[in-house]
Short mmCIF file of C-alpha atoms and ligand atoms in Angstrom, two decimals:
data_model
loop_
_atom_site.label_atom_id
_atom_site.label_comp_id
_atom_site.label_asym_id
_atom_site.label_seq_id
_atom_site.Cartn_x
_atom_site.Cartn_y
_atom_site.Cartn_z
CA MET N 111 14.80 -7.17 -32.32
CA ASP N 112 12.83 -9.72 -34.36
CA ARG N 113 15.85 -12.04 -34.49
CA ASN N 114 16.14 -11.86 -30.68
CA ARG N 115 12.45 -12.25 -29.88
CA HIS N 116 12.90 -15.49 -28.00
CA PHE N 117 15.95 -14.27 -26.04
CA LEU N 118 14.42 -10.91 -25.04
CA ARG N 119 11.02 -12.35 -24.18
CA GLN N 120 12.61 -14.00 -21.14
CA TRP N 121 12.85 -10.59 -19.44
CA LEU N 122 11.13 -7.83 -21.36
CA PRO N 123 7.35 -7.26 -21.32
CA TRP N 124 6.84 -5.43 -24.64
CA ILE N 125 8.07 -8.05 -27.12
CA ASP N 126 4.59 -9.28 -28.14
CA ASP N 127 3.48 -5.69 -28.82
CA THR N 128 6.22 -5.39 -31.43
CA GLN N 129 5.10 -7.38 -34.44
CA THR N 130 6.13 -5.25 -37.42
CA PRO N 131 8.58 -2.50 -38.44
CA ASP N 132 5.65 -0.07 -38.04
CA ASP N 133 5.43 -0.95 -34.34
CA THR N 134 9.13 -0.22 -34.02
CA ARG N 135 8.73 3.06 -35.93
CA ARG N 136 5.92 4.15 -33.60
CA HIS N 137 7.97 3.16 -30.54
CA LEU N 138 11.02 5.14 -31.71
CA LYS N 139 8.89 8.23 -32.39
CA GLU N 140 7.17 8.04 -29.01
CA ARG N 141 10.46 7.62 -27.17
CA LEU N 142 12.00 10.53 -29.05
CA GLN N 143 9.00 12.69 -28.14
CA ALA N 144 9.34 11.71 -24.47
CA SER N 145 13.01 12.65 -24.68
CA ILE N 146 12.05 16.11 -25.93
CA GLY N 147 9.73 16.40 -22.92
CA GLY N 148 12.71 15.67 -20.66
CA ASP N 149 11.08 12.66 -18.95
CA GLU N 150 13.35 10.07 -20.51
CA ILE N 151 16.16 9.55 -22.95
CA HIS N 152 16.41 6.41 -25.08
CA LEU N 153 19.53 5.67 -27.05
CA THR N 154 20.32 3.10 -29.71
CA ILE N 155 23.67 1.40 -29.30
CA VAL N 156 25.53 1.15 -32.60
CA ILE N 157 28.80 -0.71 -33.18
CA ASP N 158 30.54 -0.52 -36.57
CA GLY N 159 27.34 0.76 -38.13
CA ALA N 160 25.11 -2.03 -36.81
CA ILE N 161 22.40 -1.66 -34.16
CA VAL N 162 23.25 -3.93 -31.22
CA GLY N 163 20.70 -2.83 -28.59
CA ARG N 164 19.06 0.02 -26.70
CA ALA N 165 19.56 1.70 -23.35
CA GLY N 166 18.31 4.80 -21.63
CA LEU N 167 17.17 6.80 -18.64
CA GLN N 168 13.46 6.59 -17.74
CA GLN N 169 11.27 8.34 -15.18
CA ILE N 170 13.61 11.29 -14.89
CA HIS N 171 12.27 13.16 -11.88
CA PRO N 172 13.20 16.85 -11.69
CA THR N 173 12.62 17.46 -7.95
CA ASN N 174 13.98 14.19 -6.64
CA ARG N 175 16.66 14.26 -9.37
CA THR N 176 16.41 10.49 -9.82
CA ALA N 177 16.05 8.25 -12.87
CA ASN N 178 15.88 4.57 -13.72
CA ILE N 179 18.17 2.87 -16.25
CA GLY N 180 16.79 0.26 -18.67
CA TYR N 181 18.62 -1.77 -21.34
CA TRP N 182 18.78 -4.71 -23.73
CA LEU N 183 21.24 -6.20 -26.23
CA GLY N 184 20.85 -8.66 -29.09
CA GLU N 185 21.99 -12.01 -27.78
CA GLU N 186 24.88 -12.17 -30.25
CA PHE N 187 26.31 -8.97 -28.73
CA THR N 188 26.33 -10.11 -25.10
CA GLY N 189 29.41 -11.24 -23.23
CA ARG N 190 31.65 -8.41 -24.48
CA GLY N 191 31.10 -5.74 -21.86
CA ILE N 192 29.04 -3.53 -24.19
CA MET N 193 26.24 -2.88 -21.69
CA SER N 194 28.53 -2.19 -18.75
CA GLU N 195 30.38 0.36 -20.87
CA THR N 196 27.07 1.90 -22.03
CA VAL N 197 25.69 2.18 -18.50
CA ARG N 198 28.92 3.83 -17.37
CA GLU N 199 28.29 6.45 -20.08
CA LEU N 200 24.61 6.84 -19.09
CA ILE N 201 25.71 7.59 -15.52
CA GLU N 202 27.83 10.46 -16.86
CA ILE N 203 24.94 11.70 -19.01
CA GLY N 204 22.63 11.61 -15.99
CA ARG N 205 25.12 13.45 -13.86
CA HIS N 206 26.14 16.17 -16.30
CA TYR N 207 23.09 16.80 -18.49
CA TYR N 208 20.26 16.03 -16.07
CA SER N 209 21.95 16.92 -12.73
CA LEU N 210 20.77 13.65 -11.24
CA GLN N 211 21.69 12.73 -7.68
CA LYS N 212 20.66 9.07 -7.86
CA LEU N 213 20.24 6.29 -10.45
CA THR N 214 18.37 3.03 -10.02
CA ILE N 215 18.37 -0.23 -11.98
CA ARG N 216 15.66 -2.86 -11.52
CA CYS N 217 16.33 -6.42 -12.61
CA GLY N 218 14.32 -9.64 -12.44
CA THR N 219 15.67 -11.66 -9.51
CA GLU N 220 16.57 -14.55 -11.81
CA ASN N 221 18.07 -12.32 -14.51
CA VAL N 222 21.65 -13.00 -13.46
CA LYS N 223 23.30 -11.30 -16.49
CA SER N 224 21.29 -8.14 -15.97
CA ARG N 225 22.01 -8.02 -12.22
CA ALA N 226 25.72 -8.40 -12.95
CA VAL N 227 25.73 -4.99 -14.70
CA PRO N 228 24.90 -2.79 -11.64
CA GLU N 229 26.91 -5.10 -9.38
CA ARG N 230 29.95 -4.66 -11.65
CA LEU N 231 29.54 -0.87 -11.57
CA GLY N 232 29.36 -0.50 -7.78
CA PHE N 233 25.61 -0.01 -7.39
CA GLN N 234 24.20 -0.94 -3.99
CA HIS N 235 21.34 -3.39 -3.47
CA GLU N 236 18.34 -1.61 -1.88
CA GLY N 237 15.66 -4.27 -1.78
CA THR N 238 13.55 -6.99 -3.37
CA LEU N 239 10.09 -6.07 -4.66
CA ARG N 240 8.07 -9.29 -4.56
CA ARG N 241 5.70 -10.20 -7.41
CA ASN N 242 6.34 -6.83 -8.97
CA GLU N 243 5.59 -7.68 -12.59
CA ASN N 244 3.37 -10.06 -14.51
CA LEU N 245 5.65 -11.24 -17.32
CA TYR N 246 3.64 -13.28 -19.83
CA GLY N 247 1.80 -15.09 -17.05
CA ARG N 248 4.66 -15.53 -14.60
CA TRP N 249 5.23 -13.40 -11.46
CA ILE N 250 8.63 -11.74 -11.35
CA ASP N 251 10.38 -10.36 -8.27
CA HIS N 252 12.62 -7.35 -8.90
CA GLU N 253 15.97 -6.54 -7.31
CA VAL N 254 16.50 -2.79 -6.93
CA TYR N 255 20.03 -1.39 -7.21
CA SER N 256 21.06 2.21 -6.84
CA LEU N 257 24.01 4.51 -7.17
CA LEU N 258 24.23 7.82 -5.33
CA LEU N 259 25.97 10.52 -7.37
CA GLU N 260 26.49 13.12 -4.64
CA PRO N 261 27.99 12.95 -1.16
CA ASN N 262 25.43 11.62 1.29
CA ASN N 263 25.39 14.69 3.49
CA SER N 264 24.51 17.22 0.80
CA THR N 265 21.10 18.74 1.42
CA GLU N 266 20.74 21.31 -1.32
CA SER N 267 18.06 20.85 -3.96
CA HIS N 268 17.62 22.42 -7.37
CA MET K 260 -22.83 10.62 -0.26
CA PHE K 261 -21.69 7.07 -0.95
CA TYR K 262 -19.72 5.60 1.88
CA ARG K 263 -18.49 2.40 3.42
CA ILE K 264 -18.83 1.72 7.13
CA VAL K 265 -15.61 0.72 8.90
CA ASN K 266 -17.05 0.66 12.43
CA ASP K 267 -19.46 2.64 14.64
CA GLN K 268 -17.28 5.74 14.48
CA ILE K 269 -15.56 5.56 11.10
CA GLN K 270 -16.86 5.81 7.53
CA LEU K 271 -15.00 6.07 4.20
CA HIS K 272 -16.71 8.48 1.76
CA LEU K 273 -16.10 8.90 -1.97
CA THR K 274 -14.79 12.39 -2.67
CA HIS K 275 -17.28 15.03 -3.82
CA PRO K 276 -17.11 18.83 -4.23
CA HIS K 277 -19.62 19.36 -1.39
CA GLN K 278 -16.83 18.45 1.07
CA THR K 279 -14.68 21.40 -0.09
CA GLU K 280 -14.95 23.78 2.88
CA GLU K 281 -14.53 21.17 5.57
CA LEU K 282 -11.60 19.46 3.84
CA PHE K 283 -9.82 22.76 3.23
CA ALA K 284 -10.29 23.81 6.88
CA LEU K 285 -8.80 20.50 8.11
CA THR K 286 -5.87 20.77 5.70
CA ASP K 287 -5.20 24.40 6.51
CA ARG K 288 -5.32 23.80 10.28
CA ASN K 289 -2.82 20.91 9.92
CA ARG K 290 -0.52 22.56 7.41
CA GLU K 291 2.62 22.54 9.55
CA PHE K 292 1.96 19.05 10.93
CA LEU K 293 1.45 17.53 7.47
CA LYS K 294 4.30 19.44 5.85
CA GLN K 295 6.75 17.36 7.87
CA TRP K 296 5.91 14.35 5.67
CA LEU K 297 3.85 15.37 2.65
CA PRO K 298 5.12 17.32 -0.39
CA TRP K 299 1.91 18.98 -1.68
CA LEU K 300 0.83 21.39 1.09
CA ASP K 301 2.15 24.47 -0.71
CA LYS K 302 -0.17 23.66 -3.63
CA VAL K 303 -3.25 23.92 -1.40
CA GLN K 304 -3.66 27.65 -0.80
CA GLY K 305 -7.42 28.09 -0.85
CA PRO K 306 -10.73 26.16 -0.93
CA GLU K 307 -10.59 26.15 -4.76
CA ASP K 308 -7.54 23.87 -4.59
CA SER K 309 -9.39 21.43 -2.33
CA ARG K 310 -12.42 21.51 -4.66
CA HIS K 311 -10.19 20.75 -7.62
CA PHE K 312 -8.64 17.82 -5.71
CA LEU K 313 -12.03 16.36 -4.74
CA LYS K 314 -13.30 16.51 -8.34
CA GLU K 315 -10.10 15.20 -9.86
CA GLN K 316 -10.01 12.21 -7.52
CA LEU K 317 -13.63 11.33 -8.33
CA GLN K 318 -12.87 11.57 -12.04
CA LYS K 319 -9.85 9.32 -11.73
CA TYR K 320 -11.90 6.87 -9.68
CA ALA K 321 -14.30 6.70 -12.61
CA GLU K 322 -11.38 6.00 -14.92
CA GLY K 323 -10.28 3.15 -12.65
CA THR K 324 -6.78 4.46 -11.99
CA LEU K 325 -7.20 5.17 -8.26
CA LEU K 326 -9.57 5.23 -5.31
CA THR K 327 -9.46 8.17 -2.91
CA VAL K 328 -11.77 8.39 0.11
CA LEU K 329 -12.33 10.86 2.92
CA ILE K 330 -12.16 9.41 6.41
CA TYR K 331 -15.12 10.51 8.54
CA TYR K 332 -14.72 10.07 12.29
CA GLU K 333 -17.86 10.66 14.36
CA GLY K 334 -19.39 12.61 11.49
CA LYS K 335 -16.43 14.89 10.77
CA ILE K 336 -13.69 14.70 8.13
CA ALA K 337 -10.56 13.40 9.90
CA GLY K 338 -8.27 12.68 6.96
CA VAL K 339 -7.79 11.29 3.46
CA MET K 340 -6.57 7.95 2.19
CA GLY K 341 -6.72 5.71 -0.82
CA PHE K 342 -5.10 3.57 -3.45
CA HIS K 343 -3.05 5.61 -5.85
CA GLN K 344 -1.71 4.06 -9.04
CA ILE K 345 -3.78 0.92 -9.37
CA GLY K 346 -1.59 -1.17 -11.70
CA GLN K 347 -3.69 -3.29 -14.03
CA SER K 348 -1.15 -5.79 -15.29
CA ASN K 349 0.62 -6.39 -11.99
CA ARG K 350 -2.63 -5.98 -9.99
CA THR K 351 -0.74 -3.93 -7.42
CA ALA K 352 -1.76 -0.69 -5.72
CA GLU K 353 -0.14 1.65 -3.26
CA ILE K 354 -1.92 2.97 -0.17
CA GLY K 355 -1.35 6.52 1.04
CA TYR K 356 -2.93 8.27 4.06
CA TRP K 357 -3.00 11.26 6.36
CA LEU K 358 -4.99 12.33 9.42
CA GLY K 359 -5.40 15.68 11.14
CA GLU K 360 -3.09 15.78 14.16
CA GLU K 361 -6.08 15.86 16.52
CA TYR K 362 -7.17 12.44 15.18
CA ASN K 363 -3.82 10.71 15.72
CA GLY K 364 -3.33 8.01 18.34
CA ARG K 365 -6.79 6.40 18.15
CA GLY K 366 -6.15 3.57 15.70
CA ILE K 367 -8.16 5.26 12.95
CA ILE K 368 -5.71 4.71 10.10
CA THR K 369 -4.96 1.14 11.11
CA ALA K 370 -8.69 0.31 10.99
CA CYS K 371 -9.09 2.13 7.65
CA VAL K 372 -6.12 0.43 6.00
CA ARG K 373 -7.51 -2.93 7.12
CA GLU K 374 -10.79 -2.01 5.40
CA LEU K 375 -9.03 -0.79 2.26
CA ILE K 376 -7.17 -4.09 2.01
CA LYS K 377 -10.55 -5.86 1.97
CA ILE K 378 -11.81 -3.52 -0.77
CA GLY K 379 -8.64 -4.17 -2.76
CA GLN K 380 -9.16 -7.88 -2.47
CA GLU K 381 -12.90 -8.03 -3.09
CA TYR K 382 -13.43 -5.38 -5.77
CA LEU K 383 -10.09 -4.58 -7.34
CA LYS K 384 -8.78 -8.18 -7.27
CA LEU K 385 -5.36 -6.96 -6.19
CA GLN K 386 -2.58 -9.46 -5.59
CA LYS K 387 -0.31 -7.01 -3.78
CA ILE K 388 -0.53 -3.82 -1.72
CA ILE K 389 2.36 -1.44 -1.12
CA ILE K 390 2.89 1.26 1.51
CA ARG K 391 5.86 3.64 1.26
CA CYS K 392 7.00 5.69 4.28
CA ALA K 393 9.96 7.90 5.06
CA THR K 394 12.35 5.90 7.24
CA ASP K 395 12.06 8.47 10.04
CA ASN K 396 8.24 8.71 9.94
CA ALA K 397 7.76 6.37 12.91
CA ARG K 398 3.95 6.75 13.19
CA SER K 399 3.45 6.00 9.52
CA ARG K 400 5.83 3.02 9.50
CA ALA K 401 4.00 1.54 12.49
CA VAL K 402 0.83 1.15 10.38
CA PRO K 403 2.04 -1.47 7.82
CA LEU K 404 4.11 -3.19 10.50
CA ARG K 405 1.02 -3.51 12.71
CA LEU K 406 -0.87 -5.08 9.78
CA GLY K 407 1.68 -7.73 8.79
CA PHE K 408 3.28 -6.03 5.78
CA GLU K 409 6.88 -7.03 5.07
CA LEU K 410 9.75 -4.59 4.57
CA GLU K 411 10.95 -5.05 0.96
CA GLY K 412 13.58 -2.37 0.68
CA THR K 413 15.04 0.97 1.70
CA PHE K 414 15.45 3.49 -1.10
CA ARG K 415 18.14 6.01 -0.19
CA ARG K 416 17.62 9.70 -0.98
CA ALA K 417 14.49 8.79 -2.89
CA GLU K 418 12.62 12.06 -2.43
CA ASN K 419 13.31 15.69 -1.86
CA LEU K 420 10.87 16.93 0.77
CA HIS K 421 10.98 20.72 1.12
CA GLY K 422 14.75 20.74 0.59
CA ARG K 423 15.58 17.71 2.73
CA TRP K 424 16.54 14.31 1.28
CA ILE K 425 14.51 11.46 2.67
CA ASP K 426 15.04 7.69 2.56
CA ILE K 427 11.97 5.58 1.91
CA ASN K 428 10.94 2.18 3.25
CA VAL K 429 8.79 0.05 0.95
CA PHE K 430 6.40 -2.37 2.67
CA GLY K 431 4.50 -5.04 0.73
CA LEU K 432 1.57 -7.30 1.54
CA LEU K 433 0.94 -10.26 -0.78
CA LEU K 434 -2.71 -11.25 -1.01
CA GLU K 435 -2.30 -14.48 -2.99
CA GLU K 436 0.96 -15.67 -1.51
CA ASN K 437 0.52 -19.29 -2.49
CA SER K 438 -0.56 -19.02 -6.11
CA HIS K 439 2.32 -19.02 -8.54
CA GLU K 440 0.48 -18.22 -11.75
CA PRO K 441 -1.21 -14.86 -12.34
CA SER K 442 -4.90 -15.72 -12.28
CA ASP K 443 -6.29 -13.10 -14.70
C1 COA A 167 21.10 -7.69 -19.61
C2 COA A 167 22.07 -7.72 -20.76
C3 COA A 167 22.11 -6.37 -21.46
C4 COA A 167 23.47 -8.05 -20.21
O1 COA A 167 24.36 -8.27 -21.29
P1 COA A 167 25.88 -8.68 -21.01
O2 COA A 167 26.54 -8.83 -22.31
O3 COA A 167 25.93 -9.80 -20.03
O4 COA A 167 26.48 -7.41 -20.26
P2 COA A 167 27.76 -6.60 -20.64
O5 COA A 167 27.63 -6.03 -22.00
O6 COA A 167 28.03 -5.67 -19.54
O7 COA A 167 28.90 -7.71 -20.71
C5 COA A 167 29.35 -8.38 -19.58
C6 COA A 167 30.00 -9.67 -20.03
O8 COA A 167 31.04 -9.35 -20.93
C7 COA A 167 32.30 -9.77 -20.36
N1 COA A 167 33.23 -8.69 -20.67
C8 COA A 167 34.16 -8.74 -21.67
N2 COA A 167 34.80 -7.59 -21.74
C9 COA A 167 34.32 -6.79 -20.77
C10 COA A 167 34.61 -5.47 -20.36
N3 COA A 167 35.53 -4.72 -20.95
N4 COA A 167 33.89 -4.94 -19.34
C11 COA A 167 32.96 -5.66 -18.72
N5 COA A 167 32.63 -6.93 -19.07
C12 COA A 167 33.32 -7.49 -20.10
C13 COA A 167 32.02 -9.93 -18.88
O9 COA A 167 32.90 -10.85 -18.30
C14 COA A 167 30.62 -10.46 -18.90
O10 COA A 167 30.62 -11.79 -19.35
P3 COA A 167 29.98 -12.99 -18.49
O11 COA A 167 28.51 -12.75 -18.40
O12 COA A 167 30.31 -14.19 -19.30
O13 COA A 167 30.64 -12.91 -17.16
C15 COA A 167 21.65 -8.80 -21.79
O14 COA A 167 21.76 -10.04 -21.19
C16 COA A 167 20.23 -8.63 -22.30
O15 COA A 167 19.96 -7.81 -23.14
N6 COA A 167 19.29 -9.44 -21.79
C17 COA A 167 17.91 -9.44 -22.24
C18 COA A 167 17.18 -8.15 -21.91
C19 COA A 167 17.23 -7.82 -20.44
O16 COA A 167 17.21 -8.70 -19.61
N7 COA A 167 17.29 -6.52 -20.13
C20 COA A 167 17.38 -6.05 -18.78
C21 COA A 167 16.03 -5.97 -18.14
S1 COA A 167 16.23 -5.42 -16.46
C1 COA A 168 0.74 8.52 9.65
C2 COA A 168 -0.50 8.80 10.46
C3 COA A 168 -1.73 8.63 9.58
C4 COA A 168 -0.53 7.79 11.61
O1 COA A 168 -1.57 8.12 12.50
P1 COA A 168 -1.80 7.28 13.88
O2 COA A 168 -2.93 7.86 14.57
O3 COA A 168 -0.49 7.14 14.56
O4 COA A 168 -2.15 5.83 13.31
P2 COA A 168 -3.35 4.92 13.76
O5 COA A 168 -4.62 5.54 13.38
O6 COA A 168 -3.09 3.58 13.20
O7 COA A 168 -3.26 4.90 15.33
C5 COA A 168 -2.24 4.23 15.99
C6 COA A 168 -2.12 4.82 17.36
O8 COA A 168 -3.38 4.70 18.00
C7 COA A 168 -3.26 3.83 19.14
N1 COA A 168 -4.48 3.02 19.12
C8 COA A 168 -5.56 3.24 19.91
N2 COA A 168 -6.52 2.37 19.61
C9 COA A 168 -6.05 1.57 18.63
C10 COA A 168 -6.60 0.47 17.91
N3 COA A 168 -7.81 0.02 18.13
N4 COA A 168 -5.85 -0.10 16.92
C11 COA A 168 -4.60 0.35 16.66
N5 COA A 168 -4.05 1.38 17.33
C12 COA A 168 -4.76 1.99 18.30
C13 COA A 168 -2.00 3.06 18.92
O9 COA A 168 -1.43 2.64 20.12
C14 COA A 168 -1.16 4.10 18.26
O10 COA A 168 -0.74 5.05 19.20
P3 COA A 168 0.82 5.35 19.48
O11 COA A 168 1.39 5.96 18.22
O12 COA A 168 0.76 6.33 20.60
O13 COA A 168 1.42 4.04 19.79
C15 COA A 168 -0.50 10.25 11.02
O14 COA A 168 0.54 10.39 11.93
C16 COA A 168 -0.33 11.31 9.94
O15 COA A 168 -1.29 11.68 9.26
N6 COA A 168 0.89 11.86 9.73
C17 COA A 168 1.15 12.92 8.78
C18 COA A 168 0.98 12.49 7.34
C19 COA A 168 1.80 11.28 7.00
O16 COA A 168 2.90 11.09 7.48
N7 COA A 168 1.27 10.42 6.13
C20 COA A 168 1.93 9.20 5.71
C21 COA A 168 2.91 9.50 4.65
S1 COA A 168 3.75 7.97 4.19
#
């Protein structure tokens, strides 16, 4: 993470809150606790024993059966299809372990590499949320993508 | 109690436990009407639930996370509205509202939302206001459209309302359209 500070700061809001290994330790504990609660699941992506990034499901909603996917990679691990493969796996996890009926991904409008992930995986564009985030003093619009996991006419709920 | 005047007929009052009986009666009378669009009616079974709501909203107002007001029309409670989820870093809040069926069709909510926008601008320094409506809730969608909000997206199967999947329209109103830098 520290090595990729400059790269990640372009798109992620929490970089400045992560100054030391202790901050990372606290973050990992909190995320694991949230996973136990069933609200989210955060996974570390490891290739040949080395950590290359993180990805997960957030805001898992039990009645609506929806969740949002978030992700990042170290810059040196981009361009190899790692995130697309990871998101494909997260879709299966959402479907089978959390019985989700819909997944969303939100990307900064100018974050072309991030937008390419849902576009590559057949997500549909649902809208543009204007000035949705204040990222280090710059307003960011978000593109919302979604994938429906059940046939559109199903009405049953859990 | 503390209120803001919208016009000769309408006032917006901060929530307070003394409104319990009247709010519960309005809710109970409009149960079937409201259930078409709102998910929480089954959680309001008796006056105690309304009292809990009124207190909780006042507490959260004190914490700065939301602003809920009761709409008084000619001295009687006609509905509830407010900003839920006031986002501090993106200075964005979402408006939600409901009226008893007998108070529909008089322009009450349109006037109240206009007033809430002013409050959001003057006191909460918001840069953006959002309204979310089910795509088939024509009366509700007409409110942001009447007030110049823009449609930003349609979220498919976004909510399960009493066993039915609903699609949601998101409307946004930018209050500082021309400034490019966050000003806080
Ligand atoms: C967003 C982010 C994860 C995307 O990384 P990425 O490497 O572009 O995405 P993928 O791992 O899916 O790889 C796709 C790339 O690998 C290539 N690739 C190679 N083999 C591939 C395969 N088997 N399958 C898919 N793509 C493959 C693709 O052509 C594409 O390359 P291109 O961008 O040159 O066209 C990364 O840029 C990042 O972490 N950014 C900073 C943090 C961030 O923005 N997070 C998202 C916030 S919403
Ligand atoms: C959504 C809801 C608040 C809208 O109520 P409403 O009375 O239609 O809205 P307004 O108060 O803005 O009134 C508009 C109506 O009053 C009429 N009107 C009369 N005087 C008016 C005035 N001065 N200004 C604007 N409209 C006026 C309009 O023509 C319109 O009538 P129409 O629907 O017959 O065209 C109400 O239907 C409701 O509570 N529904 C159930 C709960 C719900 O759906 N909440 C929203 C969830 S997203």
